[in-house]
């Protein structure tokens, strides 16, 4: 079964084509970074307009890359949520149009499920069950994954997502947008213990996260640092962002390990845009290794938003539940638990 997957949930227009939920035939991503960069973050209305402009060429390019025509497709998968409503609408209505014209099933996909399953785009993927940490610009959540379609939310952020914290700290420290890559790069030339920033563990047993206090602490420190010539001679901006990154990574790694031990799994999966971060990958591999666990993470192009993970997830959704009704609508909020009720 050849499935086209479309994602327009945020600021990337992407289309992927996957055969039988295993083999990626195309994965085309049109980034909107240049459009949003001057605004220091994603502007929803601009994102929708860009999706309208790019959705047709991106799908065409994916087909071209796969060497396929429209009529070779056996199903059209599309993200219906969570995400920006105006942006999601562009992808959903394009998918509905294709499904209707081609007479092929429409398959609604939950973006969070797609991040969890993105590891199956790689030939090296874990056996079930495993614990997955999805860390992106919009989400920071821990899941216990028993099988395709069987997920239990173990914990999530109570305020900012980890990626959002990276983006905000990059903005206030003048490193621009998007922030994660810039901070990782600057951190390579900084001291990770330059500044002692707070780590919000809540309680030792809690699997929830909180990053807003850390973001405020960095903001207050930057203010003090800019006004104090002695302090700014001692500590560099690279030290500050490296210390911030260390604080985020420490908490993420600690919570993944608590979750993995509690659930008794042998494998953990990292997914979402922040999973591109090499410091996070390295520290988690080290921590998991001590307990004999194995860490899996997809290549960066499958960590950030992409159409291939939507196609793969659509395939599994179709096998489970069949086609989605044409009347399906977008959902700004779409908790993964809802999948089990559908
Ligand atoms: O999954 P994604 O592409 O979009 C969402 O669904 O949000 O994730 C984007 C997020 C951004 O916040 C970006 O700053 C972060 O992932 N990110 C990183 C890195 N690369 C991207 N954060 C830390 N280190 C990175 N190398
Ligand atoms: Zn995402």
mmCIF file of C-alpha atoms and ligand atoms in Angstrom:
data_model
loop_
_atom_site.group_PDB
_atom_site.id
_atom_site.type_symbol
_atom_site.label_atom_id
_atom_site.label_comp_id
_atom_site.label_asym_id
_atom_site.label_seq_id
_atom_site.Cartn_x
_atom_site.Cartn_y
_atom_site.Cartn_z
ATOM 1 C CA UNK A 1 0.000 0.000 0.000
ATOM 2 C CA UNK A 2 1.541 3.297 -1.112
ATOM 3 C CA UNK A 3 0.525 6.167 1.158
ATOM 4 C CA UNK A 4 1.052 9.888 0.641
ATOM 5 C CA UNK A 5 1.458 11.797 3.921
ATOM 6 C CA UNK A 6 0.875 15.521 4.209
ATOM 7 C CA UNK A 7 1.778 17.740 7.173
ATOM 8 C CA UNK A 8 0.991 21.463 7.425
ATOM 9 C CA UNK A 9 0.551 21.633 11.191
ATOM 10 C CA UNK A 10 3.028 24.429 11.836
ATOM 11 C CA UNK A 11 5.661 26.133 9.717
ATOM 12 C CA UNK A 12 6.799 23.383 7.336
ATOM 13 C CA UNK A 13 4.885 22.232 4.275
ATOM 14 C CA UNK A 14 5.784 18.575 3.905
ATOM 15 C CA UNK A 15 4.803 15.573 1.828
ATOM 16 C CA UNK A 16 6.185 12.052 2.105
ATOM 17 C CA UNK A 17 5.438 8.792 0.361
ATOM 18 C CA UNK A 18 5.885 5.479 2.183
ATOM 19 C CA UNK A 19 5.256 1.952 0.882
ATOM 20 C CA UNK A 20 3.639 -0.578 3.268
ATOM 21 C CA UNK A 21 4.555 1.502 6.308
ATOM 22 C CA UNK A 22 8.220 0.588 5.829
ATOM 23 C CA UNK A 23 9.934 2.005 2.790
ATOM 24 C CA UNK A 24 10.262 5.758 2.350
ATOM 25 C CA UNK A 25 10.010 6.654 -1.341
ATOM 26 C CA UNK A 26 10.014 10.441 -0.872
ATOM 27 C CA UNK A 27 10.193 13.019 1.906
ATOM 28 C CA UNK A 28 9.939 16.621 0.714
ATOM 29 C CA UNK A 29 9.956 19.493 3.211
ATOM 30 C CA UNK A 30 9.486 23.141 2.352
ATOM 31 C CA UNK A 31 10.749 25.178 5.294
ATOM 32 C CA UNK A 32 9.244 28.587 6.073
ATOM 33 C CA UNK A 33 12.165 29.732 8.212
ATOM 34 C CA UNK A 34 12.992 32.632 5.876
ATOM 35 C CA UNK A 35 9.412 33.940 6.092
ATOM 36 C CA UNK A 36 9.133 33.829 9.890
ATOM 37 C CA UNK A 37 12.741 34.734 10.695
ATOM 38 C CA UNK A 38 12.208 38.530 10.669
ATOM 39 C CA UNK A 39 9.372 38.094 13.212
ATOM 40 C CA UNK A 40 11.415 35.966 15.623
ATOM 41 C CA UNK A 41 8.809 33.186 15.646
ATOM 42 C CA UNK A 42 6.021 31.550 13.668
ATOM 43 C CA UNK A 43 3.272 33.970 12.563
ATOM 44 C CA UNK A 44 0.171 31.751 12.103
ATOM 45 C CA UNK A 45 -1.459 33.797 9.333
ATOM 46 C CA UNK A 46 1.769 33.891 7.315
ATOM 47 C CA UNK A 47 2.189 30.137 7.831
ATOM 48 C CA UNK A 48 -1.274 29.447 6.355
ATOM 49 C CA UNK A 49 -0.590 31.613 3.307
ATOM 50 C CA UNK A 50 2.750 29.925 2.703
ATOM 51 C CA UNK A 51 1.140 26.486 2.928
ATOM 52 C CA UNK A 52 -1.431 27.554 0.308
ATOM 53 C CA UNK A 53 1.400 28.675 -1.958
ATOM 54 C CA UNK A 54 3.512 25.540 -1.495
ATOM 55 C CA UNK A 55 1.254 22.545 -0.973
ATOM 56 C CA UNK A 56 0.773 21.721 -4.680
ATOM 57 C CA UNK A 57 4.472 21.966 -5.663
ATOM 58 C CA UNK A 58 5.561 20.025 -2.546
ATOM 59 C CA UNK A 59 3.179 17.113 -3.268
ATOM 60 C CA UNK A 60 4.192 17.170 -6.961
ATOM 61 C CA UNK A 61 7.858 17.055 -5.995
ATOM 62 C CA UNK A 62 7.290 14.107 -3.665
ATOM 63 C CA UNK A 63 5.586 12.166 -6.475
ATOM 64 C CA UNK A 64 8.379 13.067 -8.872
ATOM 65 C CA UNK A 65 11.000 11.975 -6.373
ATOM 66 C CA UNK A 66 9.249 8.636 -5.858
ATOM 67 C CA UNK A 67 8.840 8.204 -9.619
ATOM 68 C CA UNK A 68 5.084 7.818 -9.200
ATOM 69 C CA UNK A 69 1.922 9.333 -10.616
ATOM 70 C CA UNK A 70 -1.136 10.390 -8.567
ATOM 71 C CA UNK A 71 -2.994 7.216 -9.576
ATOM 72 C CA UNK A 72 -0.277 5.035 -8.005
ATOM 73 C CA UNK A 73 -1.288 6.247 -4.550
ATOM 74 C CA UNK A 74 -3.404 3.881 -2.442
ATOM 75 C CA UNK A 75 -4.200 6.281 0.385
ATOM 76 C CA UNK A 76 -3.927 9.951 1.406
ATOM 77 C CA UNK A 77 -2.831 10.523 5.022
ATOM 78 C CA UNK A 78 -2.899 13.978 6.543
ATOM 79 C CA UNK A 79 -2.279 15.588 9.929
ATOM 80 C CA UNK A 80 -5.559 16.831 11.406
ATOM 81 C CA UNK A 81 -4.055 17.994 14.719
ATOM 82 C CA UNK A 82 -2.740 19.189 17.022
ATOM 83 C CA UNK A 83 -1.419 22.336 15.409
ATOM 84 C CA UNK A 84 -2.307 25.781 14.072
ATOM 85 C CA UNK A 85 -5.896 25.616 12.828
ATOM 86 C CA UNK A 86 -5.408 27.766 9.712
ATOM 87 C CA UNK A 87 -2.268 25.852 8.748
ATOM 88 C CA UNK A 88 -3.860 22.425 9.328
ATOM 89 C CA UNK A 89 -6.861 23.377 7.162
ATOM 90 C CA UNK A 90 -4.643 23.816 4.092
ATOM 91 C CA UNK A 91 -3.250 20.278 4.327
ATOM 92 C CA UNK A 92 -6.584 18.668 5.229
ATOM 93 C CA UNK A 93 -8.506 20.251 2.347
ATOM 94 C CA UNK A 94 -5.774 19.418 -0.133
ATOM 95 C CA UNK A 95 -5.863 15.814 1.086
ATOM 96 C CA UNK A 96 -9.672 15.703 0.917
ATOM 97 C CA UNK A 97 -9.521 16.980 -2.664
ATOM 98 C CA UNK A 98 -6.979 14.336 -3.695
ATOM 99 C CA UNK A 99 -8.897 11.572 -1.923
ATOM 100 C CA UNK A 100 -12.173 12.570 -3.579
ATOM 101 C CA UNK A 101 -10.763 12.964 -7.086
ATOM 102 C CA UNK A 102 -8.637 9.801 -6.971
ATOM 103 C CA UNK A 103 -11.239 7.730 -5.153
ATOM 104 C CA UNK A 104 -8.614 6.667 -2.587
ATOM 105 C CA UNK A 105 -9.078 6.528 1.214
ATOM 106 C CA UNK A 106 -8.509 9.622 3.331
ATOM 107 C CA UNK A 107 -6.625 8.828 6.566
ATOM 108 C CA UNK A 108 -6.586 11.351 9.438
ATOM 109 C CA UNK A 109 -3.345 11.355 11.439
ATOM 110 C CA UNK A 110 -2.522 12.601 14.935
ATOM 111 C CA UNK A 111 0.760 14.556 14.733
ATOM 112 C CA UNK A 112 1.913 13.313 18.151
ATOM 113 C CA UNK A 113 1.432 9.675 17.187
ATOM 114 C CA UNK A 114 3.433 10.389 14.028
ATOM 115 C CA UNK A 115 6.395 11.744 16.040
ATOM 116 C CA UNK A 116 6.347 8.620 18.253
ATOM 117 C CA UNK A 117 6.247 6.305 15.228
ATOM 118 C CA UNK A 118 8.855 8.258 13.210
ATOM 119 C CA UNK A 119 11.486 5.821 14.518
ATOM 120 C CA UNK A 120 9.894 3.114 12.323
ATOM 121 C CA UNK A 121 11.089 5.039 9.261
ATOM 122 C CA UNK A 122 14.548 3.766 10.261
ATOM 123 C CA UNK A 123 15.604 0.161 9.742
ATOM 124 C CA UNK A 124 16.945 0.159 13.318
ATOM 125 C CA UNK A 125 13.849 0.484 15.471
ATOM 126 C CA UNK A 126 12.994 -0.927 18.893
ATOM 127 C CA UNK A 127 10.754 -3.860 19.743
ATOM 128 C CA UNK A 128 7.584 -3.056 21.720
ATOM 129 C CA UNK A 129 7.163 -1.991 24.436
ATOM 130 C CA UNK A 130 9.254 1.149 24.779
ATOM 131 C CA UNK A 131 9.181 4.590 26.382
ATOM 132 C CA UNK A 132 9.148 7.560 23.988
ATOM 133 C CA UNK A 133 10.045 11.169 24.711
ATOM 134 C CA UNK A 134 8.609 13.543 22.129
ATOM 135 C CA UNK A 135 10.269 16.929 22.391
ATOM 136 C CA UNK A 136 9.387 19.632 19.907
ATOM 137 C CA UNK A 137 8.435 23.281 19.640
ATOM 138 C CA UNK A 138 4.905 22.503 20.772
ATOM 139 C CA UNK A 139 5.223 19.403 22.943
ATOM 140 C CA UNK A 140 7.262 17.704 25.624
ATOM 141 C CA UNK A 141 5.672 14.402 26.561
ATOM 142 C CA UNK A 142 6.598 10.942 27.764
ATOM 143 C CA UNK A 143 4.670 7.929 26.528
ATOM 144 C CA UNK A 144 4.596 4.230 27.222
ATOM 145 C CA UNK A 145 4.198 2.578 23.815
ATOM 146 C CA UNK A 146 2.880 -0.984 23.863
ATOM 147 C CA UNK A 147 2.074 -1.387 20.171
ATOM 148 C CA UNK A 148 0.942 0.606 17.152
ATOM 149 C CA UNK A 149 -2.088 2.528 18.389
ATOM 150 C CA UNK A 150 -1.521 1.742 22.075
ATOM 151 C CA UNK A 151 -0.029 4.688 23.932
ATOM 152 C CA UNK A 152 -0.189 5.792 27.564
ATOM 153 C CA UNK A 153 0.737 9.346 28.452
ATOM 154 C CA UNK A 154 3.138 9.197 31.418
ATOM 155 C CA UNK A 155 3.874 12.894 31.806
ATOM 156 C CA UNK A 156 4.039 16.175 29.944
ATOM 157 C CA UNK A 157 5.056 19.776 30.293
ATOM 158 C CA UNK A 158 2.880 21.907 32.533
ATOM 159 C CA UNK A 159 3.902 25.103 30.738
ATOM 160 C CA UNK A 160 6.446 25.631 27.942
ATOM 161 C CA UNK A 161 7.651 22.882 25.609
ATOM 162 C CA UNK A 162 11.419 22.233 25.606
ATOM 163 C CA UNK A 163 11.732 23.474 21.996
ATOM 164 C CA UNK A 164 9.788 26.592 22.893
ATOM 165 C CA UNK A 165 12.292 27.263 25.703
ATOM 166 C CA UNK A 166 15.170 26.841 23.222
ATOM 167 C CA UNK A 167 13.462 29.257 20.825
ATOM 168 C CA UNK A 168 12.713 31.853 23.520
ATOM 169 C CA UNK A 169 16.210 31.760 25.020
ATOM 170 C CA UNK A 170 17.692 32.090 21.521
ATOM 171 C CA UNK A 171 15.493 35.115 20.923
ATOM 172 C CA UNK A 172 16.370 36.950 24.154
ATOM 173 C CA UNK A 173 20.062 36.168 23.765
ATOM 174 C CA UNK A 174 20.036 37.527 20.195
ATOM 175 C CA UNK A 175 20.684 34.172 18.511
ATOM 176 C CA UNK A 176 17.654 34.405 16.263
ATOM 177 C CA UNK A 177 15.031 31.950 15.097
ATOM 178 C CA UNK A 178 14.818 28.977 15.013
ATOM 179 C CA UNK A 179 16.607 28.697 18.304
ATOM 180 C CA UNK A 180 17.502 25.058 18.897
ATOM 181 C CA UNK A 181 20.163 24.729 16.234
ATOM 182 C CA UNK A 182 21.730 28.130 17.102
ATOM 183 C CA UNK A 183 21.926 27.271 20.810
ATOM 184 C CA UNK A 184 23.406 23.835 20.188
ATOM 185 C CA UNK A 185 26.072 25.375 17.948
ATOM 186 C CA UNK A 186 26.949 28.197 20.389
ATOM 187 C CA UNK A 187 27.028 25.726 23.292
ATOM 188 C CA UNK A 188 29.884 23.826 21.683
ATOM 189 C CA UNK A 189 32.069 26.839 22.517
ATOM 190 C CA UNK A 190 30.645 27.384 25.992
ATOM 191 C CA UNK A 191 31.066 25.965 29.478
ATOM 192 C CA UNK A 192 28.101 23.819 30.430
ATOM 193 C CA UNK A 193 28.630 24.620 34.111
ATOM 194 C CA UNK A 194 29.212 28.364 33.571
ATOM 195 C CA UNK A 195 25.930 29.315 35.253
ATOM 196 C CA UNK A 196 23.909 27.238 37.713
ATOM 197 C CA UNK A 197 20.389 27.455 36.309
ATOM 198 C CA UNK A 198 17.459 25.817 38.154
ATOM 199 C CA UNK A 199 16.225 22.342 37.163
ATOM 200 C CA UNK A 200 12.507 21.785 37.691
ATOM 201 C CA UNK A 201 12.235 18.134 38.689
ATOM 202 C CA UNK A 202 8.938 18.774 40.561
ATOM 203 C CA UNK A 203 9.193 15.645 42.719
ATOM 204 C CA UNK A 204 11.538 12.693 42.270
ATOM 205 C CA UNK A 205 8.661 10.546 41.052
ATOM 206 C CA UNK A 206 6.906 13.100 38.829
ATOM 207 C CA UNK A 207 7.129 12.592 35.080
ATOM 208 C CA UNK A 208 5.847 16.081 34.292
ATOM 209 C CA UNK A 209 8.059 18.898 33.056
ATOM 210 C CA UNK A 210 8.229 22.672 33.525
ATOM 211 C CA UNK A 211 10.513 24.983 31.585
ATOM 212 C CA UNK A 212 9.018 28.436 32.195
ATOM 213 C CA UNK A 213 11.015 28.992 35.427
ATOM 214 C CA UNK A 214 14.250 28.173 33.626
ATOM 215 C CA UNK A 215 13.384 30.567 30.810
ATOM 216 C CA UNK A 216 12.723 33.351 33.354
ATOM 217 C CA UNK A 217 15.987 32.554 35.182
ATOM 218 C CA UNK A 218 17.948 32.885 31.909
ATOM 219 C CA UNK A 219 16.166 36.145 31.100
ATOM 220 C CA UNK A 220 16.952 37.627 34.554
ATOM 221 C CA UNK A 221 20.546 36.441 34.363
ATOM 222 C CA UNK A 222 21.011 37.997 30.918
ATOM 223 C CA UNK A 223 19.757 41.344 32.234
ATOM 224 C CA UNK A 224 22.209 41.241 35.146
ATOM 225 C CA UNK A 225 25.033 40.050 32.871
ATOM 226 C CA UNK A 226 24.527 42.853 30.348
ATOM 227 C CA UNK A 227 24.627 45.508 33.115
ATOM 228 C CA UNK A 228 27.632 44.080 34.935
ATOM 229 C CA UNK A 229 31.021 44.420 33.196
ATOM 230 C CA UNK A 230 32.772 42.153 35.745
ATOM 231 C CA UNK A 231 30.240 39.366 35.243
ATOM 232 C CA UNK A 232 30.293 39.732 31.453
ATOM 233 C CA UNK A 233 34.087 39.479 31.482
ATOM 234 C CA UNK A 234 33.897 36.246 33.481
ATOM 235 C CA UNK A 235 31.069 34.544 31.631
ATOM 236 C CA UNK A 236 30.476 34.509 27.891
ATOM 237 C CA UNK A 237 27.137 34.346 26.079
ATOM 238 C CA UNK A 238 28.154 30.873 24.896
ATOM 239 C CA UNK A 239 28.592 29.838 28.560
ATOM 240 C CA UNK A 240 25.080 31.087 29.346
ATOM 241 C CA UNK A 241 23.352 29.217 26.527
ATOM 242 C CA UNK A 242 25.469 26.094 27.135
ATOM 243 C CA UNK A 243 24.373 26.169 30.790
ATOM 244 C CA UNK A 244 20.752 26.592 29.724
ATOM 245 C CA UNK A 245 21.062 23.622 27.336
ATOM 246 C CA UNK A 246 22.629 21.560 30.122
ATOM 247 C CA UNK A 247 19.710 22.335 32.440
ATOM 248 C CA UNK A 248 17.145 21.251 29.806
ATOM 249 C CA UNK A 249 19.063 18.093 28.903
ATOM 250 C CA UNK A 250 19.597 17.105 32.572
ATOM 251 C CA UNK A 251 15.859 17.209 33.261
ATOM 252 C CA UNK A 252 14.874 15.437 30.037
ATOM 253 C CA UNK A 253 17.383 12.627 30.583
ATOM 254 C CA UNK A 254 16.488 12.184 34.270
ATOM 255 C CA UNK A 255 12.748 11.917 33.544
ATOM 256 C CA UNK A 256 13.197 9.503 30.637
ATOM 257 C CA UNK A 257 15.247 7.255 32.878
ATOM 258 C CA UNK A 258 12.667 7.365 35.703
ATOM 259 C CA UNK A 259 9.937 6.503 33.174
ATOM 260 C CA UNK A 260 11.927 3.699 31.536
ATOM 261 C CA UNK A 261 12.762 2.071 34.869
ATOM 262 C CA UNK A 262 9.213 2.423 36.167
ATOM 263 C CA UNK A 263 7.766 0.782 33.046
ATOM 264 C CA UNK A 264 10.495 -1.861 32.926
ATOM 265 C CA UNK A 265 11.374 -1.324 29.259
ATOM 266 C CA UNK A 266 14.662 -2.119 27.539
ATOM 267 C CA UNK A 267 14.368 0.612 24.880
ATOM 268 C CA UNK A 268 13.752 4.339 24.805
ATOM 269 C CA UNK A 269 12.948 6.493 21.787
ATOM 270 C CA UNK A 270 13.691 10.168 21.253
ATOM 271 C CA UNK A 271 11.543 12.043 18.740
ATOM 272 C CA UNK A 272 10.565 15.573 17.687
ATOM 273 C CA UNK A 273 12.693 18.559 16.664
ATOM 274 C CA UNK A 274 14.652 18.778 19.926
ATOM 275 C CA UNK A 275 15.695 15.132 19.437
ATOM 276 C CA UNK A 276 18.116 16.527 16.801
ATOM 277 C CA UNK A 277 20.155 17.886 19.701
ATOM 278 C CA UNK A 278 23.426 15.938 19.910
ATOM 279 C CA UNK A 279 24.058 16.798 23.554
ATOM 280 C CA UNK A 280 20.672 15.318 24.493
ATOM 281 C CA UNK A 281 21.338 12.222 22.374
ATOM 282 C CA UNK A 282 24.773 11.661 23.871
ATOM 283 C CA UNK A 283 23.738 12.161 27.502
ATOM 284 C CA UNK A 284 20.709 9.911 27.135
ATOM 285 C CA UNK A 285 22.746 7.160 25.482
ATOM 286 C CA UNK A 286 25.217 7.364 28.379
ATOM 287 C CA UNK A 287 22.539 7.297 31.098
ATOM 288 C CA UNK A 288 20.603 4.467 29.431
ATOM 289 C CA UNK A 289 23.786 2.467 28.896
ATOM 290 C CA UNK A 290 24.410 2.370 32.653
ATOM 291 C CA UNK A 291 21.098 0.526 33.071
ATOM 292 C CA UNK A 292 21.583 -1.669 30.014
ATOM 293 C CA UNK A 293 18.930 0.113 27.975
ATOM 294 C CA UNK A 294 19.150 1.044 24.337
ATOM 295 C CA UNK A 295 18.309 4.476 22.877
ATOM 296 C CA UNK A 296 16.824 4.929 19.404
ATOM 297 C CA UNK A 297 16.442 8.220 17.552
ATOM 298 C CA UNK A 298 15.551 8.935 13.946
ATOM 299 C CA UNK A 299 17.820 10.916 11.621
ATOM 300 C CA UNK A 300 17.276 14.707 11.927
ATOM 301 C CA UNK A 301 15.041 14.908 8.806
ATOM 302 C CA UNK A 302 12.651 12.458 10.502
ATOM 303 C CA UNK A 303 12.851 14.231 13.905
ATOM 304 C CA UNK A 304 11.527 17.573 12.709
ATOM 305 C CA UNK A 305 8.084 17.740 11.088
ATOM 306 C CA UNK A 306 7.940 15.633 7.940
ATOM 307 C CA UNK A 307 5.454 13.979 5.612
ATOM 308 C CA UNK A 308 7.058 10.522 5.722
ATOM 309 C CA UNK A 309 6.099 10.027 9.395
ATOM 310 C CA UNK A 310 2.525 11.016 8.505
ATOM 311 C CA UNK A 311 2.445 8.469 5.654
ATOM 312 C CA UNK A 312 3.825 5.716 7.911
ATOM 313 C CA UNK A 313 1.382 6.546 10.713
ATOM 314 C CA UNK A 314 -1.465 6.775 8.183
ATOM 315 C CA UNK A 315 -0.655 3.281 6.969
ATOM 316 C CA UNK A 316 -0.894 1.857 10.504
ATOM 317 C CA UNK A 317 -4.042 3.864 11.220
ATOM 318 C CA UNK A 318 -5.633 2.484 8.054
ATOM 319 C CA UNK A 319 -4.712 -1.084 8.987
ATOM 320 C CA UNK A 320 -6.292 -0.497 12.442
ATOM 321 C CA UNK A 321 -9.343 1.575 11.658
ATOM 322 C CA UNK A 322 -9.827 1.852 7.881
ATOM 323 C CA UNK A 323 -10.544 5.117 6.091
ATOM 324 C CA UNK A 324 -11.554 8.357 7.796
ATOM 325 C CA UNK A 325 -14.899 9.964 6.996
ATOM 326 C CA UNK A 326 -14.694 12.950 4.622
ATOM 327 C CA UNK A 327 -16.441 15.118 7.234
ATOM 328 C CA UNK A 328 -13.363 15.011 9.518
ATOM 329 C CA UNK A 329 -12.239 18.430 10.746
ATOM 330 C CA UNK A 330 -8.961 19.860 12.079
ATOM 331 C CA UNK A 331 -8.246 19.881 15.833
ATOM 332 C CA UNK A 332 -6.085 22.547 17.485
ATOM 333 C CA UNK A 333 -5.863 20.221 20.488
ATOM 334 C CA UNK A 334 -5.730 16.469 19.905
ATOM 335 C CA UNK A 335 -4.460 14.555 22.965
ATOM 336 C CA UNK A 336 -3.079 11.145 22.066
ATOM 337 C CA UNK A 337 -5.465 9.478 24.527
ATOM 338 C CA UNK A 338 -8.298 10.431 22.149
ATOM 339 C CA UNK A 339 -6.924 7.905 19.631
ATOM 340 C CA UNK A 340 -7.944 5.089 21.940
ATOM 341 C CA UNK A 341 -11.543 6.395 22.053
ATOM 342 C CA UNK A 342 -11.999 6.677 18.275
HETATM 343 O O1 LIG B 1 9.166 18.816 15.643
HETATM 344 P P1 LIG B 1 9.441 20.217 15.182
HETATM 345 O O2 LIG B 1 10.024 20.398 13.820
HETATM 346 O O3 LIG B 1 8.132 21.073 15.172
HETATM 347 C C1 LIG B 1 7.146 21.010 16.131
HETATM 348 O O4 LIG B 1 6.251 20.107 16.002
HETATM 349 O O5 LIG B 1 7.207 21.842 17.059
HETATM 350 O O6 LIG B 1 10.355 20.888 16.306
HETATM 351 C C2 LIG B 1 10.846 22.200 16.208
HETATM 352 C C3 LIG B 1 11.572 22.553 17.486
HETATM 353 C C4 LIG B 1 11.979 24.013 17.572
HETATM 354 O O7 LIG B 1 11.582 24.520 18.833
HETATM 355 C C5 LIG B 1 13.500 23.985 17.447
HETATM 356 O O8 LIG B 1 14.139 25.026 18.141
HETATM 357 C C6 LIG B 1 13.830 22.630 18.048
HETATM 358 O O9 LIG B 1 12.793 21.779 17.592
HETATM 359 N N1 LIG B 1 15.132 22.121 17.591
HETATM 360 C C7 LIG B 1 16.195 21.920 18.413
HETATM 361 C C8 LIG B 1 17.275 21.503 17.596
HETATM 362 N N2 LIG B 1 16.813 21.443 16.311
HETATM 363 C C9 LIG B 1 15.509 21.829 16.335
HETATM 364 N N3 LIG B 1 16.308 22.087 19.737
HETATM 365 C C10 LIG B 1 17.518 21.806 20.276
HETATM 366 N N4 LIG B 1 18.594 21.423 19.571
HETATM 367 C C11 LIG B 1 18.521 21.246 18.235
HETATM 368 N N5 LIG B 1 19.589 20.858 17.529
HETATM 369 ZN ZN1 LIG B 2 6.070 18.243 15.261
#
